[in-house]
Amino acid sequence: MAETVADVMTSHPATVEADQPVSVAAALMRDNDLGAVIVNDNGRIHGIITDRDITVRVVAWDKPPQTPVREAYTPSVEAVGPDTSIDQAVRLMRSHAVRRLPVVEDGRAVGIVSLGDLARARDPHSALADISAAEGNR
């Protein structure tokens, strides 16, 4: 049974540099069927950009696709280490009302864990686990 974030996380998460255009982040989301991409600044984790961030902070304001990611992402995200317990990750997501946590070692993203990952680990027969396991739900 899974006990730590390392047991359930997605390794090698998609990343984008903060000075790249949001179109690069959107293409990563499209090509990898993702809802979020980790944002780096000189290779070190700096935040996360979600499909919702792009919609609300770029598209809704009629900004161009060349808008730098740094103008649309969520900085200072909560992150965990690979040895963080699943229970602790769940508590952190609940207390900060987030659906994803970057998994970080030495300031670099080594994975990402989602609410669905944790649902499948804690209760694989739950409706959320079933939905999260379906193709196209990352």
Short mmCIF file of C-alpha atoms in Angstrom, two decimals:
data_model
loop_
_atom_site.label_atom_id
_atom_site.label_comp_id
_atom_site.label_asym_id
_atom_site.label_seq_id
_atom_site.Cartn_x
_atom_site.Cartn_y
_atom_site.Cartn_z
CA MET A 1 0.00 0.00 0.00
CA ALA A 2 1.23 3.49 -0.87
CA GLU A 3 2.55 5.42 2.10
CA THR A 4 4.47 8.39 0.69
CA VAL A 5 4.03 10.90 -2.07
CA ALA A 6 6.88 9.18 -3.97
CA ASP A 7 4.67 6.08 -4.23
CA VAL A 8 1.90 7.88 -6.14
CA MET A 9 3.41 10.99 -7.76
CA THR A 10 3.94 11.54 -11.46
CA SER A 11 7.70 11.63 -11.97
CA HIS A 12 9.40 13.99 -14.41
CA PRO A 13 6.65 16.63 -14.41
CA ALA A 14 6.19 19.03 -17.29
CA THR A 15 7.96 22.33 -16.65
CA VAL A 16 8.25 25.71 -18.29
CA GLU A 17 10.54 28.63 -17.57
CA ALA A 18 8.85 31.78 -16.24
CA ASP A 19 10.04 33.91 -19.17
CA GLN A 20 8.58 31.58 -21.81
CA PRO A 21 5.25 32.49 -23.45
CA VAL A 22 2.03 31.03 -22.04
CA SER A 23 1.52 29.39 -25.43
CA VAL A 24 4.41 27.05 -24.56
CA ALA A 25 2.72 26.08 -21.27
CA ALA A 26 -0.61 25.61 -23.07
CA ALA A 27 1.03 23.40 -25.71
CA LEU A 28 2.61 21.26 -22.96
CA MET A 29 -0.82 20.88 -21.37
CA ARG A 30 -2.39 19.94 -24.70
CA ASP A 31 0.34 17.54 -25.79
CA ASN A 32 0.60 15.78 -22.42
CA ASP A 33 -3.07 15.94 -21.42
CA LEU A 34 -2.32 18.01 -18.31
CA GLY A 35 -4.10 20.67 -16.32
CA ALA A 36 -0.95 22.19 -14.81
CA VAL A 37 2.71 22.76 -15.54
CA ILE A 38 5.41 23.58 -13.00
CA VAL A 39 7.04 26.98 -13.50
CA ASN A 40 10.80 27.29 -13.07
CA ASP A 41 13.03 30.32 -12.83
CA ASN A 42 16.53 29.34 -13.93
CA GLY A 43 15.70 25.68 -13.42
CA ARG A 44 14.42 26.07 -9.84
CA ILE A 45 10.74 25.72 -8.99
CA HIS A 46 9.01 29.03 -8.71
CA GLY A 47 5.32 28.19 -8.99
CA ILE A 48 2.68 26.46 -11.08
CA ILE A 49 0.53 27.48 -14.02
CA THR A 50 -2.83 25.86 -14.61
CA ASP A 51 -5.24 25.87 -17.50
CA ARG A 52 -7.45 28.07 -15.32
CA ASP A 53 -4.61 30.57 -14.77
CA ILE A 54 -4.23 30.92 -18.53
CA THR A 55 -7.96 31.32 -19.01
CA VAL A 56 -8.49 33.88 -16.25
CA ARG A 57 -5.21 35.82 -16.36
CA VAL A 58 -4.50 35.79 -20.09
CA VAL A 59 -7.48 34.95 -22.29
CA ALA A 60 -10.08 36.84 -20.24
CA TRP A 61 -7.89 39.95 -20.35
CA ASP A 62 -7.30 39.66 -24.12
CA LYS A 63 -3.56 39.23 -23.62
CA PRO A 64 -1.63 37.61 -26.48
CA PRO A 65 -0.29 34.03 -26.43
CA GLN A 66 3.23 35.51 -26.22
CA THR A 67 2.49 36.80 -22.71
CA PRO A 68 5.25 35.53 -20.41
CA VAL A 69 4.27 32.76 -18.02
CA ARG A 70 5.47 34.98 -15.14
CA GLU A 71 2.41 37.21 -15.75
CA ALA A 72 -0.06 34.34 -15.40
CA TYR A 73 1.26 31.69 -13.01
CA THR A 74 0.63 31.16 -9.31
CA PRO A 75 3.86 31.83 -7.41
CA SER A 76 4.78 30.51 -3.98
CA VAL A 77 2.90 27.26 -4.24
CA GLU A 78 2.83 24.67 -1.52
CA ALA A 79 5.25 21.85 -2.25
CA VAL A 80 6.23 18.59 -0.61
CA GLY A 81 9.19 16.25 -0.59
CA PRO A 82 8.98 12.70 -1.95
CA ASP A 83 9.06 11.28 1.57
CA THR A 84 5.98 13.25 2.67
CA SER A 85 3.23 10.93 3.87
CA ILE A 86 0.06 10.67 1.85
CA ASP A 87 -1.95 11.76 4.91
CA GLN A 88 0.21 14.86 5.29
CA ALA A 89 -0.19 15.71 1.59
CA VAL A 90 -3.98 15.37 1.90
CA ARG A 91 -3.98 17.70 4.92
CA LEU A 92 -1.86 20.23 3.05
CA MET A 93 -4.14 20.16 0.00
CA ARG A 94 -7.18 20.57 2.20
CA SER A 95 -5.77 23.43 4.26
CA HIS A 96 -4.56 25.35 1.19
CA ALA A 97 -7.47 24.37 -1.09
CA VAL A 98 -5.20 23.11 -3.88
CA ARG A 99 -5.53 20.16 -6.24
CA ARG A 100 -1.85 19.61 -7.02
CA LEU A 101 1.41 19.70 -5.12
CA PRO A 102 4.81 19.86 -6.76
CA VAL A 103 7.22 17.32 -5.32
CA VAL A 104 10.59 18.98 -4.77
CA GLU A 105 14.13 17.95 -3.89
CA ASP A 106 16.89 20.55 -3.56
CA GLY A 107 14.65 23.24 -5.08
CA ARG A 108 13.97 21.23 -8.24
CA ALA A 109 10.71 19.56 -9.19
CA VAL A 110 11.02 15.77 -9.27
CA GLY A 111 7.30 15.07 -9.51
CA ILE A 112 3.78 16.29 -9.01
CA VAL A 113 0.99 14.73 -6.99
CA SER A 114 -2.66 15.44 -7.68
CA LEU A 115 -5.83 15.11 -5.68
CA GLY A 116 -6.75 12.19 -7.94
CA ASP A 117 -3.42 10.45 -7.23
CA LEU A 118 -4.11 10.67 -3.52
CA ALA A 119 -7.73 9.55 -3.92
CA ARG A 120 -6.60 6.44 -5.80
CA ALA A 121 -4.03 5.72 -3.07
CA ARG A 122 -6.40 6.17 -0.12
CA ASP A 123 -9.63 4.76 -1.57
CA PRO A 124 -9.20 3.18 -5.00
CA HIS A 125 -12.92 2.37 -5.18
CA SER A 126 -14.14 5.94 -4.60
CA ALA A 127 -15.91 7.92 -7.30
CA LEU A 128 -13.02 10.44 -7.37
CA ALA A 129 -10.49 7.65 -7.86
CA ASP A 130 -12.58 6.21 -10.72
CA ILE A 131 -12.90 9.60 -12.39
CA SER A 132 -9.21 10.39 -11.88
CA ALA A 133 -8.15 7.06 -13.38
CA ALA A 134 -10.18 7.68 -16.54
CA GLU A 135 -8.26 8.60 -19.68
CA GLY A 136 -7.85 12.34 -20.08
CA ASN A 137 -8.12 13.32 -16.40
CA ARG A 138 -4.73 14.54 -15.22
#
